[in-house]
XYZ file of C-alpha atoms in Angstrom:
767
model
C -16.173 -33.194 -1.128
C -14.914 -30.173 -3.108
C -13.357 -30.507 -6.547
C -10.140 -28.554 -6.946
C -10.492 -26.773 -10.286
C -13.070 -26.214 -12.994
C -10.981 -28.349 -15.345
C -10.825 -31.326 -12.982
C -14.517 -30.836 -12.260
C -15.369 -31.033 -15.942
C -13.104 -34.039 -16.438
C -14.773 -35.929 -13.604
C -18.217 -35.095 -14.919
C -17.182 -36.127 -18.441
C -15.763 -39.429 -17.215
C -18.871 -40.105 -15.150
C -21.160 -39.362 -18.117
C -19.165 -41.691 -20.370
C -19.299 -44.524 -17.837
C -22.728 -44.166 -16.235
C -24.917 -42.247 -18.714
C -23.830 -42.625 -22.335
C -23.775 -46.466 -22.528
C -27.345 -46.692 -21.192
C -29.011 -43.540 -22.516
C -30.536 -45.169 -25.618
C -32.059 -47.997 -23.556
C -33.417 -45.635 -20.927
C -34.977 -43.626 -23.715
C -36.447 -46.610 -25.553
C -37.837 -48.301 -22.435
C -38.770 -45.071 -20.590
C -36.658 -46.129 -17.597
C -35.938 -43.829 -14.668
C -32.258 -44.516 -13.793
C -32.390 -44.159 -10.024
C -29.186 -46.152 -9.521
C -27.284 -43.916 -11.922
C -28.653 -40.888 -10.099
C -27.513 -42.327 -6.779
C -24.067 -42.825 -8.286
C -24.153 -39.185 -9.358
C -25.130 -38.291 -5.796
C -22.103 -40.088 -4.407
C -19.910 -37.744 -6.459
C -21.847 -34.699 -5.259
C -23.692 -34.125 -8.537
C -27.076 -34.062 -6.765
C -25.984 -31.109 -4.650
C -23.644 -29.161 -6.878
C -24.229 -25.746 -5.307
C -25.154 -27.001 -1.834
C -22.892 -26.420 1.129
C -20.408 -29.248 1.789
C -21.799 -29.544 5.316
C -24.867 -31.132 3.727
C -22.791 -33.324 1.408
C -22.861 -30.917 -1.542
C -19.927 -29.537 -3.505
C -20.457 -25.843 -2.763
C -19.933 -24.849 -6.397
C -20.835 -21.618 -8.107
C -23.598 -21.606 -10.722
C -20.894 -21.166 -13.357
C -19.161 -24.359 -12.244
C -22.443 -26.226 -11.892
C -23.347 -25.321 -15.466
C -20.085 -26.817 -16.687
C -20.939 -30.071 -14.910
C -24.438 -30.163 -16.385
C -23.055 -29.619 -19.879
C -20.683 -32.571 -19.550
C -23.366 -34.837 -18.101
C -25.910 -33.816 -20.750
C -23.543 -34.916 -23.497
C -23.987 -38.423 -22.061
C -27.749 -38.301 -21.472
C -29.631 -35.047 -21.911
C -32.911 -36.293 -20.465
C -31.432 -37.662 -17.237
C -29.266 -34.567 -16.768
C -32.294 -32.328 -17.230
C -33.990 -34.157 -14.367
C -30.807 -33.907 -12.299
C -30.749 -30.141 -12.898
C -34.328 -29.855 -11.618
C -33.405 -31.845 -8.516
C -30.424 -29.555 -7.886
C -32.624 -26.490 -8.213
C -35.308 -27.815 -5.854
C -32.722 -28.995 -3.312
C -31.122 -25.566 -3.367
C -34.444 -23.850 -2.660
C -35.256 -26.233 0.199
C -31.916 -25.600 1.879
C -31.932 -21.871 1.177
C -35.473 -21.128 2.377
C -36.399 -24.120 4.517
C -36.777 -23.998 8.284
C -34.148 -25.754 10.428
C -36.221 -28.893 11.095
C -36.954 -29.340 7.390
C -33.326 -28.896 6.414
C -32.186 -31.290 9.105
C -34.614 -33.947 7.906
C -33.937 -33.660 4.199
C -30.717 -31.714 3.525
C -28.125 -34.499 3.444
C -30.475 -36.943 1.712
C -31.163 -34.449 -1.067
C -27.526 -33.401 -1.513
C -26.318 -37.002 -1.838
C -29.147 -38.322 -4.009
C -30.604 -40.605 -1.337
C -33.863 -38.672 -1.747
C -35.015 -37.129 -5.030
C -37.288 -34.191 -5.726
C -39.891 -32.818 -8.125
C -40.988 -29.256 -8.806
C -44.760 -28.647 -8.816
C -45.381 -25.268 -10.373
C -47.376 -25.452 -13.613
C -51.129 -26.052 -13.632
C -53.451 -26.926 -16.468
C -54.880 -23.404 -16.372
C -51.674 -21.495 -15.613
C -48.503 -22.213 -17.484
C -46.306 -19.183 -18.032
C -48.718 -17.031 -16.002
C -47.642 -18.355 -12.616
C -49.348 -15.580 -10.694
C -52.739 -16.980 -11.775
C -52.332 -20.508 -10.353
C -55.203 -21.829 -8.244
C -53.883 -24.697 -6.081
C -54.779 -23.562 -2.560
C -53.117 -23.802 0.845
C -55.108 -22.987 3.974
C -54.332 -23.204 7.668
C -55.608 -26.374 9.349
C -55.310 -27.600 12.910
C -52.424 -29.976 12.076
C -50.736 -28.010 9.313
C -51.324 -26.506 5.905
C -54.062 -28.146 3.815
C -53.390 -28.293 0.067
C -56.025 -28.745 -2.629
C -55.668 -28.499 -6.396
C -53.641 -30.018 -9.177
C -50.302 -29.647 -10.918
C -49.321 -30.518 -14.476
C -46.123 -31.661 -16.194
C -44.308 -32.683 -12.999
C -40.930 -34.186 -13.915
C -40.013 -37.304 -11.945
C -43.436 -37.583 -10.296
C -44.018 -41.118 -9.028
C -40.296 -41.748 -8.614
C -39.330 -38.914 -6.287
C -39.519 -38.408 -2.533
C -40.091 -34.698 -1.943
C -42.223 -32.208 -3.870
C -41.767 -28.445 -3.922
C -45.306 -27.098 -4.395
C -46.368 -23.535 -5.099
C -49.871 -22.848 -3.798
C -52.145 -19.909 -3.066
C -52.293 -19.148 0.647
C -53.593 -15.596 0.279
C -55.328 -13.311 -2.190
C -55.004 -13.056 -5.947
C -51.744 -12.267 -7.692
C -48.145 -13.072 -6.952
C -48.217 -11.873 -3.333
C -50.753 -14.551 -2.418
C -48.448 -17.479 -3.235
C -46.424 -19.593 -0.833
C -43.991 -22.479 -1.318
C -44.142 -25.815 0.492
C -41.943 -28.912 0.778
C -44.358 -31.850 0.559
C -43.284 -35.481 1.135
C -44.350 -37.419 -1.951
C -45.950 -40.174 0.152
C -48.323 -37.774 1.906
C -51.918 -39.047 2.000
C -54.206 -37.352 -0.498
C -51.720 -37.087 -3.395
C -53.089 -38.795 -6.482
C -50.659 -39.620 -9.316
C -51.838 -39.344 -12.891
C -50.551 -41.700 -15.605
C -47.083 -41.157 -17.081
C -47.488 -38.859 -20.073
C -46.351 -39.933 -23.532
C -43.739 -37.366 -24.597
C -41.652 -36.517 -27.645
C -38.457 -36.824 -25.604
C -37.210 -36.761 -22.024
C -38.080 -40.474 -21.847
C -35.688 -41.338 -19.002
C -37.835 -39.655 -16.395
C -41.627 -39.758 -16.048
C -43.865 -36.710 -16.358
C -47.215 -36.831 -14.615
C -50.026 -34.685 -13.300
C -50.612 -34.600 -9.540
C -53.855 -34.016 -7.681
C -53.870 -32.772 -4.090
C -56.957 -33.579 -1.994
C -56.740 -32.245 1.557
C -53.024 -32.991 1.738
C -51.710 -32.093 5.201
C -48.316 -30.372 5.166
C -46.525 -29.641 8.477
C -46.278 -25.946 9.311
C -42.475 -26.206 9.404
C -42.488 -27.279 5.734
C -43.342 -23.769 4.587
C -40.379 -22.291 2.672
C -39.538 -18.756 3.689
C -42.578 -16.968 5.037
C -46.158 -16.908 3.836
C -46.397 -14.938 0.585
C -42.756 -15.607 -0.390
C -43.692 -18.310 -2.912
C -43.504 -16.261 -6.089
C -40.137 -14.775 -5.134
C -38.794 -18.231 -4.315
C -40.142 -19.614 -7.588
C -38.510 -16.820 -9.603
C -35.164 -17.386 -7.924
C -35.442 -21.063 -8.745
C -36.403 -20.376 -12.342
C -33.473 -18.016 -12.903
C -31.174 -20.869 -11.907
C -33.089 -23.567 -13.726
C -32.999 -21.539 -16.935
C -29.214 -21.710 -16.839
C -29.315 -25.406 -15.961
C -31.595 -26.196 -18.902
C -29.443 -24.007 -21.146
C -26.383 -26.019 -20.107
C -28.219 -29.247 -20.937
C -28.880 -27.880 -24.425
C -25.199 -27.019 -24.793
C -24.201 -30.549 -23.779
C -26.541 -32.176 -26.279
C -25.386 -29.810 -29.014
C -21.711 -30.408 -28.213
C -22.282 -34.162 -28.483
C -24.097 -33.684 -31.798
C -21.297 -31.447 -33.110
C -18.607 -33.970 -32.175
C -20.557 -36.791 -33.829
C -20.975 -34.696 -36.974
C -17.306 -33.779 -37.159
C -16.346 -37.456 -36.952
C -19.030 -38.477 -39.447
C -17.870 -35.898 -42.000
C -14.350 -37.272 -41.838
C -15.478 -40.896 -42.172
C -18.369 -40.718 -44.644
C -17.723 -40.462 -48.391
C -20.046 -39.399 -51.180
C -19.120 -38.854 -54.826
C -15.740 -40.457 -53.946
C -14.916 -37.622 -51.573
C -15.204 -37.364 -47.778
C -18.039 -35.128 -46.631
C -15.436 -32.981 -44.891
C -14.144 -31.846 -48.297
C -17.445 -30.233 -49.346
C -17.349 -26.519 -48.603
C -21.089 -26.259 -48.074
C -20.861 -28.747 -45.217
C -17.701 -27.106 -43.899
C -19.583 -23.805 -43.653
C -22.518 -25.499 -41.952
C -20.193 -27.094 -39.398
C -18.476 -23.739 -38.798
C -21.828 -22.058 -38.141
C -22.857 -24.832 -35.740
C -19.621 -24.502 -33.767
C -19.760 -20.701 -33.733
C -23.340 -20.583 -32.512
C -22.551 -23.143 -29.833
C -19.506 -21.230 -28.566
C -21.470 -17.958 -28.543
C -24.312 -19.544 -26.588
C -21.872 -21.048 -24.085
C -20.283 -17.652 -23.501
C -23.692 -16.120 -22.798
C -24.651 -18.892 -20.382
C -21.380 -18.412 -18.514
C -21.852 -14.628 -18.409
C -25.374 -15.056 -16.997
C -24.075 -17.537 -14.421
C -21.425 -15.078 -13.247
C -24.099 -12.414 -12.877
C -26.342 -14.705 -10.850
C -23.392 -15.776 -8.726
C -22.699 -12.091 -8.063
C -26.388 -11.288 -7.412
C -26.226 -8.488 -10.008
C -29.413 -6.560 -10.674
C -29.544 -7.478 -14.353
C -28.955 -11.198 -13.721
C -32.591 -12.255 -14.404
C -32.501 -10.568 -17.804
C -29.224 -12.235 -18.718
C -30.535 -15.572 -17.468
C -33.518 -15.200 -19.805
C -31.256 -14.191 -22.690
C -28.975 -17.159 -22.093
C -31.842 -19.634 -21.806
C -33.465 -18.469 -25.030
C -30.211 -18.334 -26.955
C -28.795 -21.652 -25.719
C -31.986 -23.672 -26.110
C -32.721 -22.286 -29.572
C -29.097 -22.875 -30.543
C -29.010 -26.352 -29.041
C -32.065 -27.488 -30.975
C -30.791 -25.892 -34.187
C -27.346 -27.517 -33.879
C -28.882 -30.935 -33.178
C -31.189 -30.523 -36.171
C -28.317 -29.550 -38.486
C -26.255 -32.466 -37.179
C -29.091 -34.858 -37.983
C -29.366 -33.344 -41.470
C -25.669 -33.854 -42.175
C -26.015 -37.492 -41.134
C -28.799 -37.897 -43.693
C -30.974 -40.985 -43.305
C -28.587 -42.395 -40.722
C -29.330 -39.453 -38.429
C -33.042 -40.273 -38.544
C -32.462 -43.753 -37.122
C -32.281 -44.638 -33.440
C -28.966 -46.404 -34.012
C -27.350 -42.965 -33.598
C -28.078 -40.475 -30.803
C -28.935 -37.563 -33.106
C -32.690 -38.045 -33.190
C -32.716 -38.463 -29.381
C -30.742 -35.245 -28.915
C -33.238 -33.495 -31.187
C -36.242 -34.803 -29.251
C -34.745 -34.025 -25.859
C -33.600 -30.474 -26.680
C -36.972 -29.512 -28.124
C -38.433 -29.530 -24.610
C -35.824 -27.028 -23.439
C -37.416 -24.256 -25.513
C -40.588 -24.701 -23.454
C -39.447 -25.474 -19.914
C -38.544 -23.003 -17.133
C -40.557 -20.425 -19.069
C -41.081 -20.684 -22.820
C -38.677 -18.811 -25.031
C -41.492 -16.400 -25.784
C -41.662 -15.620 -22.065
C -37.884 -15.130 -22.105
C -38.439 -12.402 -24.694
C -41.043 -10.813 -22.435
C -38.531 -10.777 -19.569
C -35.813 -9.222 -21.721
C -38.086 -6.669 -23.404
C -39.493 -5.552 -20.057
C -35.986 -4.700 -18.876
C -34.716 -3.162 -22.100
C -37.798 -0.994 -22.619
C -38.008 0.132 -19.000
C -37.419 3.920 -19.130
C -35.606 3.647 -15.816
C -33.207 1.051 -17.176
C -29.692 2.474 -17.654
C -28.673 3.162 -21.235
C -25.820 0.693 -20.909
C -27.806 -2.068 -19.223
C -26.614 -4.595 -21.796
C -22.949 -4.348 -20.871
C -21.017 -7.320 -19.527
C -18.653 -7.679 -16.581
C -16.073 -4.891 -16.302
C -13.599 -4.102 -13.570
C -13.074 -0.639 -12.112
C -10.239 0.302 -14.479
C -12.189 -0.850 -17.503
C -15.195 1.200 -16.461
C -12.943 4.246 -16.143
C -11.558 3.676 -19.662
C -15.079 3.138 -20.925
C -16.354 6.351 -19.351
C -13.516 8.409 -20.801
C -14.082 6.983 -24.279
C -17.844 7.519 -24.006
C -17.445 11.178 -23.103
C -14.959 11.721 -25.921
C -17.293 10.029 -28.393
C -20.275 12.103 -27.286
C -18.423 15.405 -27.449
C -16.067 14.909 -30.396
C -17.564 12.269 -32.701
C -21.348 12.123 -32.370
C -22.137 15.800 -33.135
C -20.251 15.741 -36.459
C -20.554 12.135 -37.637
C -23.475 12.817 -39.985
C -21.766 15.803 -41.640
C -18.492 13.873 -42.063
C -20.478 11.141 -43.773
C -22.342 13.565 -46.030
C -19.229 15.549 -46.992
C -16.822 12.571 -47.209
C -14.669 14.433 -44.696
C -11.676 12.797 -42.991
C -11.556 14.294 -39.440
C -7.818 14.349 -38.937
C -7.918 16.973 -36.204
C -10.429 14.973 -34.181
C -8.302 11.846 -34.605
C -5.397 13.921 -33.290
C -7.421 14.766 -30.195
C -8.242 11.064 -29.838
C -4.496 10.451 -29.877
C -4.082 12.869 -26.979
C -6.355 10.508 -25.026
C -4.106 7.600 -25.996
C -6.620 6.161 -28.477
C -4.118 5.887 -31.349
C -1.804 3.489 -29.519
C -4.094 1.540 -27.240
C -2.203 -1.757 -27.261
C 1.160 -0.485 -28.485
C 4.019 -0.810 -26.010
C 4.378 1.975 -23.433
C 8.056 2.381 -24.304
C 6.953 3.672 -27.715
C 4.236 5.978 -26.376
C 1.362 3.500 -26.390
C -0.935 2.688 -23.493
C 0.026 -0.979 -23.423
C -3.561 -2.078 -22.853
C -4.853 -5.577 -23.458
C -6.910 -6.422 -26.533
C -9.876 -6.884 -24.221
C -9.503 -3.347 -22.878
C -9.190 -2.022 -26.422
C -12.498 -3.592 -27.471
C -14.261 -1.781 -24.624
C -12.917 1.578 -25.810
C -13.551 0.952 -29.509
C -17.174 0.041 -28.811
C -17.766 3.393 -27.164
C -16.225 5.297 -30.060
C -18.069 3.251 -32.677
C -21.425 3.935 -31.035
C -20.884 7.560 -32.080
C -19.195 7.115 -35.473
C -18.493 3.595 -36.741
C -16.661 4.846 -39.831
C -14.125 7.050 -38.050
C -13.652 4.478 -35.309
C -12.978 1.771 -37.878
C -10.146 3.872 -39.280
C -8.780 4.445 -35.754
C -8.734 0.667 -35.228
C -6.765 0.208 -38.455
C -4.325 2.891 -37.341
C -3.938 1.062 -34.011
C -3.119 -2.146 -35.856
C -0.463 -0.353 -37.911
C 0.959 1.239 -34.767
C 1.141 -2.135 -33.053
C 2.844 -3.779 -36.051
C 5.475 -1.060 -36.227
C 6.210 -1.037 -32.501
C 6.175 -4.844 -32.345
C 8.189 -5.751 -35.465
C 10.223 -2.742 -36.644
C 13.940 -2.322 -35.977
C 14.620 -0.486 -32.721
C 15.464 2.880 -34.316
C 12.488 2.763 -36.683
C 10.106 1.673 -33.926
C 11.341 4.460 -31.646
C 10.830 7.088 -34.340
C 7.715 5.987 -36.220
C 6.116 4.110 -33.332
C 6.158 7.106 -31.038
C 4.735 9.406 -33.709
C 2.037 6.897 -34.708
C 0.961 6.415 -31.093
C 0.842 10.196 -30.622
C -1.241 10.669 -33.765
C 1.410 12.946 -35.269
C 1.427 10.625 -38.258
C -1.364 8.296 -39.333
C -1.097 4.795 -40.750
C -2.682 2.597 -43.416
C -2.527 -1.141 -44.028
C -1.761 -2.423 -47.523
C -2.548 -6.126 -47.940
C -5.366 -6.602 -50.473
C -4.593 -6.439 -54.194
C -6.867 -6.300 -57.239
C -6.301 -10.040 -57.814
C -5.553 -11.138 -54.240
C -8.384 -10.534 -51.805
C -9.234 -13.402 -49.479
C -6.315 -15.386 -50.930
C -3.712 -13.098 -49.385
C -0.913 -15.634 -49.920
C -1.220 -15.132 -53.690
C -0.323 -11.427 -53.630
C 2.001 -10.251 -56.419
C 3.424 -6.913 -55.265
C 7.187 -7.482 -55.208
C 10.021 -6.324 -52.992
C 13.450 -6.807 -54.556
C 16.654 -6.179 -52.619
C 18.765 -3.492 -54.255
C 21.910 -2.782 -52.228
C 20.931 -1.130 -48.951
C 17.326 -0.778 -50.075
C 14.271 -2.644 -51.306
C 12.442 -1.737 -54.503
C 8.670 -2.227 -54.356
C 6.526 -2.703 -57.466
C 2.874 -3.620 -57.783
C -0.489 -2.364 -56.599
C -2.776 -2.493 -53.594
C -6.545 -2.061 -53.421
C -9.055 -0.773 -50.886
C -6.498 0.949 -48.648
C -8.288 2.775 -45.838
C -6.895 6.239 -45.177
C -4.736 6.207 -48.315
C -3.963 9.708 -49.504
C -4.477 11.117 -46.015
C -2.172 8.874 -43.991
C 1.586 9.153 -43.572
C 2.825 5.601 -43.090
C 1.944 2.404 -44.931
C 2.493 -1.142 -43.720
C 2.888 -3.051 -46.978
C 2.931 -6.799 -47.587
C 5.049 -7.668 -50.619
C 6.669 -10.727 -52.143
C 10.405 -10.784 -51.445
C 10.851 -14.509 -52.135
C 9.144 -17.427 -53.840
C 5.500 -18.332 -54.193
C 3.215 -18.900 -51.244
C 3.050 -17.352 -47.789
C 6.726 -17.916 -46.939
C 7.783 -15.593 -49.733
C 5.981 -12.579 -48.243
C 7.639 -9.850 -46.173
C 6.280 -6.764 -44.398
C 7.590 -3.217 -44.845
C 7.026 0.221 -43.391
C 6.729 2.687 -46.284
C 6.517 6.453 -45.707
C 3.547 7.708 -47.730
C 5.577 10.509 -49.339
C 8.136 8.123 -50.857
C 8.718 8.791 -54.586
C 7.047 6.242 -56.861
C 3.835 5.957 -54.878
C 0.765 6.736 -56.984
C -2.573 7.120 -55.209
C -5.776 6.339 -57.061
C -9.088 8.153 -56.824
C -11.044 8.231 -53.603
C -13.522 5.386 -54.069
C -17.261 6.055 -53.902
C -18.516 3.698 -51.191
C -21.789 2.608 -49.638
C -20.531 3.664 -46.215
C -17.316 4.421 -44.329
C -17.405 7.899 -45.872
C -15.456 9.692 -43.147
C -12.270 7.965 -44.301
C -10.834 7.803 -47.829
C -10.322 4.488 -49.601
C -7.911 4.351 -52.511
C -5.799 2.009 -54.545
C -2.036 2.508 -54.469
C 0.454 1.745 -57.229
C 4.133 1.145 -56.391
C 6.580 2.007 -59.177
C 10.164 1.346 -58.111
C 9.424 2.623 -54.620
C 12.753 2.618 -52.824
C 12.782 2.110 -49.062
C 15.695 1.455 -46.702
C 16.282 -2.166 -45.736
C 15.867 -1.258 -42.078
C 12.181 -0.574 -42.821
C 11.630 -4.316 -43.090
C 9.303 -5.485 -40.302
C 10.531 -8.666 -38.674
C 12.633 -10.791 -40.999
C 12.279 -11.660 -44.667
C 9.554 -14.236 -45.135
C 7.740 -13.317 -41.918
C 5.264 -10.968 -43.576
C 2.392 -13.420 -43.900
C 2.716 -14.448 -40.250
C 2.750 -10.792 -39.196
C -0.281 -10.129 -41.390
C -2.203 -13.019 -39.852
C -1.349 -11.906 -36.322
C -2.524 -8.441 -37.239
C -5.728 -9.807 -38.699
C -6.618 -11.717 -35.527
C -6.711 -8.417 -33.677
C -8.168 -6.583 -36.664
C -11.105 -8.978 -36.720
C -11.832 -8.202 -33.087
C -11.569 -4.482 -33.807
C -13.950 -4.551 -36.738
C -16.345 -6.826 -34.859
C -16.297 -4.329 -31.995
C -17.181 -1.530 -34.412
C -20.229 -3.576 -35.381
C -21.155 -3.975 -31.722
C -20.869 -0.218 -31.215
C -23.018 0.577 -34.253
C -25.572 -2.031 -33.207
C -25.739 -0.676 -29.669
C -26.376 2.825 -30.950
C -29.065 1.481 -33.281
C -30.743 -0.448 -30.448
C -30.683 2.571 -28.174
C -32.249 4.688 -30.927
C -34.960 2.075 -31.491
C -35.607 1.883 -27.747
C -36.115 5.642 -27.501
C -38.257 5.764 -30.641
C -40.583 3.014 -29.396
C -41.436 5.175 -26.381
C -41.807 8.386 -28.402
C -43.788 7.096 -31.375
C -47.471 6.128 -31.131
C -49.648 4.322 -33.660
C -53.236 3.176 -33.243
C -53.309 5.393 -30.127
C -50.657 3.251 -28.413
C -46.888 3.700 -28.002
C -44.885 1.326 -30.181
C -43.402 -0.063 -26.963
C -46.837 -1.564 -26.131
C -46.892 -3.864 -29.183
C -45.660 -7.343 -28.302
C -44.340 -8.066 -31.793
C -41.983 -5.097 -31.458
C -41.150 -6.045 -27.877
C -40.067 -9.481 -29.102
C -38.044 -7.886 -31.887
C -36.189 -5.587 -29.512
C -35.631 -8.486 -27.099
C -33.984 -10.484 -29.882
C -31.878 -7.476 -30.837
C -30.750 -7.037 -27.223
C -29.866 -10.727 -26.913
C -27.951 -10.616 -30.192
C -26.048 -7.525 -29.062
C -25.093 -9.071 -25.730
C -24.041 -12.268 -27.513
C -21.853 -10.446 -30.024
C -20.187 -8.377 -27.324
C -19.549 -11.365 -25.093
C -17.988 -13.432 -27.881
C -15.766 -10.501 -28.898
C -14.526 -10.160 -25.328
C -14.012 -13.908 -24.931
C -11.932 -13.944 -28.119
C -9.949 -10.912 -26.972
C -9.135 -12.665 -23.703
C -7.859 -15.695 -25.595
C -5.754 -13.488 -27.835
C -4.295 -11.775 -24.769
C -3.518 -15.179 -23.247
C -1.868 -16.536 -26.399
C -4.367 -19.388 -26.587
C -3.990 -21.981 -29.346
C -7.658 -21.342 -30.109
C -7.278 -17.572 -30.423
C -7.392 -17.504 -34.239
C -10.531 -19.645 -34.386
C -12.146 -17.608 -31.629
C -11.322 -14.327 -33.389
C -12.874 -15.676 -36.587
C -15.994 -16.785 -34.684
C -16.248 -13.426 -32.960
C -15.844 -11.457 -36.178
C -18.381 -13.629 -37.997
C -20.930 -13.374 -35.190
C -20.508 -9.703 -34.329
C -20.561 -8.393 -37.896
C -23.501 -10.544 -38.988
C -25.542 -9.755 -35.885
C -24.451 -6.110 -35.890
C -25.799 -5.626 -39.388
C -29.028 -7.465 -38.493
C -29.579 -5.245 -35.449
C -29.008 -2.074 -37.461
C -31.409 -3.318 -40.119
C -34.098 -4.205 -37.552
C -33.683 -0.842 -35.813
C -34.192 0.883 -39.145
C -37.323 -1.226 -39.710
C -38.754 -0.207 -36.329
C -38.304 3.437 -37.355
C -40.274 2.808 -40.546
C -39.890 5.490 -43.208
C -38.013 7.740 -40.801
C -35.286 5.144 -40.477
C -34.696 5.387 -44.214
C -34.118 9.145 -44.008
C -30.719 10.707 -43.427
C -32.238 12.885 -40.743
C -31.910 9.811 -38.521
C -28.620 7.917 -38.049
C -30.062 4.435 -38.727
C -29.301 4.342 -42.451
C -25.719 5.445 -41.743
C -25.254 2.727 -39.143
C -26.580 0.221 -41.671
C -24.259 1.414 -44.436
C -21.201 1.521 -42.197
C -21.868 -1.886 -40.627
C -22.353 -3.645 -43.955
C -18.692 -3.488 -44.913
C -17.633 -5.163 -41.672
C -18.877 -8.481 -43.068
C -16.268 -8.103 -45.842
C -13.202 -6.568 -44.194
C -10.380 -8.366 -42.364
C -11.375 -11.511 -44.215
C -14.922 -11.991 -45.479
C -17.315 -13.887 -43.268
C -17.064 -16.756 -45.707
C -13.327 -16.888 -45.023
C -14.103 -16.853 -41.294
C -16.076 -20.051 -41.857
C -13.121 -21.546 -43.714
C -10.838 -20.779 -40.753
C -13.285 -22.232 -38.228
C -14.028 -25.395 -40.196
C -10.321 -25.964 -40.785
C -9.726 -25.831 -37.030
C -12.565 -28.294 -36.466
C -11.705 -30.768 -39.207
C -7.920 -30.660 -39.297
C -7.387 -30.656 -35.515
C -9.819 -33.432 -34.747
C -8.577 -33.995 -31.206
C -9.057 -30.384 -30.125
C -12.449 -28.995 -29.202
C -13.217 -25.290 -29.527
C -14.753 -24.379 -26.173
């Protein structure tokens, strides 16, 4: 049985979870019941063999699709789904590495849930250090003879087939082999069911093996393959467990959203308190970011990419930490009610806590990531996501331009407050000043996703200059998209070619985040408009040639705002002083005063009253652009820290040998990959015209700029006193990245946008 689409697959899994899991989950948990009948029902739908070939009765799904099923099922019962994910992993290993007789005997039974499995890996003396396990397997006259013990075996006592890792050779990983052991084999002694914090719907026991005879044909792979088989299984199980965390967290988020709308305190619904709105926005954003990373890792494993194990570790750590944190925050919002077993919050919390330990603790995930990131042989761009051939060509061109034209001079531009107009002109020759402007007006007509790839490369060399180039691109797009045909043909072509440069005039001294309250006026005067008022914090002002100005042409509120193209040499424009700023010193920032500035009526963009809508559409893309600049700065900072940790020694050891710093760089790498992936996911939704594009862009901007600044700050810390010196670029990255948390809507406003989507559109999930 093969399900037609991912959407129908998720719907079937969701319906199954609501009917077979959710109504019984609390009782299973309370009574510690193993729901074999529910698991058999799952098997009849193929959920016990999600990735197994249909010839065995499986669904033949990708890991990406399987993860989506696990997330839906886990929202109904996290504990039972976690066991189901283990069974899927073990079944996959048996059918991938088993000999024909073994597969014939067990394959269909495993795929359809008629037989269930357990994974016997951990021992009391070897947890994360699998290569040190001591359970032995020796040749006997009738088969392999197993002796030893295993700890923390999920499902033990209820399952039919055990996958056991045992030592058949010498010390170390090469001496391990994997065996499929029928659970009713003589010599297997079951320990008592362990009393656990959560995961109550399946038993966990220790197993003792005393001269257990295993048929020779039950060896998986060949002798000595055990560690490799175990690692392949763990890469997959890490994603499965991560998906279970996402499902629990999604359930907790949905319960919290409903509770905030129903519950009142101080005669107001909880949903009206901004502190709780912000908390809900952070929960949703972290959940979406974690889901994107899990899906990226799944695609890499599906494609057998070399960096898939690292991404699997990143995704497991991020999703399980996020899942537990979201469940904990959900419980907190529910107050005392969340602490009671009447609601599922405390169960979600207990169940997800185990996920940070299983399939390798999250500390081991950091070891896996750090080992890859700090490997001198690892490519500099090992943290990149999935790109097609064209995107890699764009990326390479932008990288070379950044290295030759931006990086060598970025520090001097910063020190001298120099605006590199000539270099921006050369960027325009590469097409970088009209990336997503229409080709008919001289632009490249790229997608927003493609643009983020290019901007990241430029920002890794000079975040400040790149940030201005992104603003210019937004202006170019607005003019080519909304200007009258003649104006677009003239100004659009010149903006895309870099012959003229643009600035964006939205913010005013008394209208920052509340853009709809702006007071600059545009009054119709015959064939012209007269503009009066002032704008603040205009990037490029005084050096640019064209201004896109938002002004009030009608009544109060957003519908009274219109957008105009204003040549920067128009009489009546008064430019203020170049502001002294913390960062962004390679571009000027000024206020502008408009005193009876007369512009032709055909310089109106769109129609009267459309200005606010145009501004908001521009800001969706602008948020992606500025978030991408943070990703670029953060990547450069991480790469600098990576190099420094190999070059610098203290206490007669390279910094790269200290585990505390390894963990720090692993977290930085995971944060960078997360920020990049969420930016690209939001860009794809913007390209597709998704109804969730605005919320996604806000989430991406919030995540990328917060994490980007954190990464720059941590990289500076790793450099110690040197990081604080201008001789190194770290302090410049830090200064430049800090403003990204303010621009294009502060990160507090991003939380307002996200929470509004969650609370005002209660029937729509952000996924």
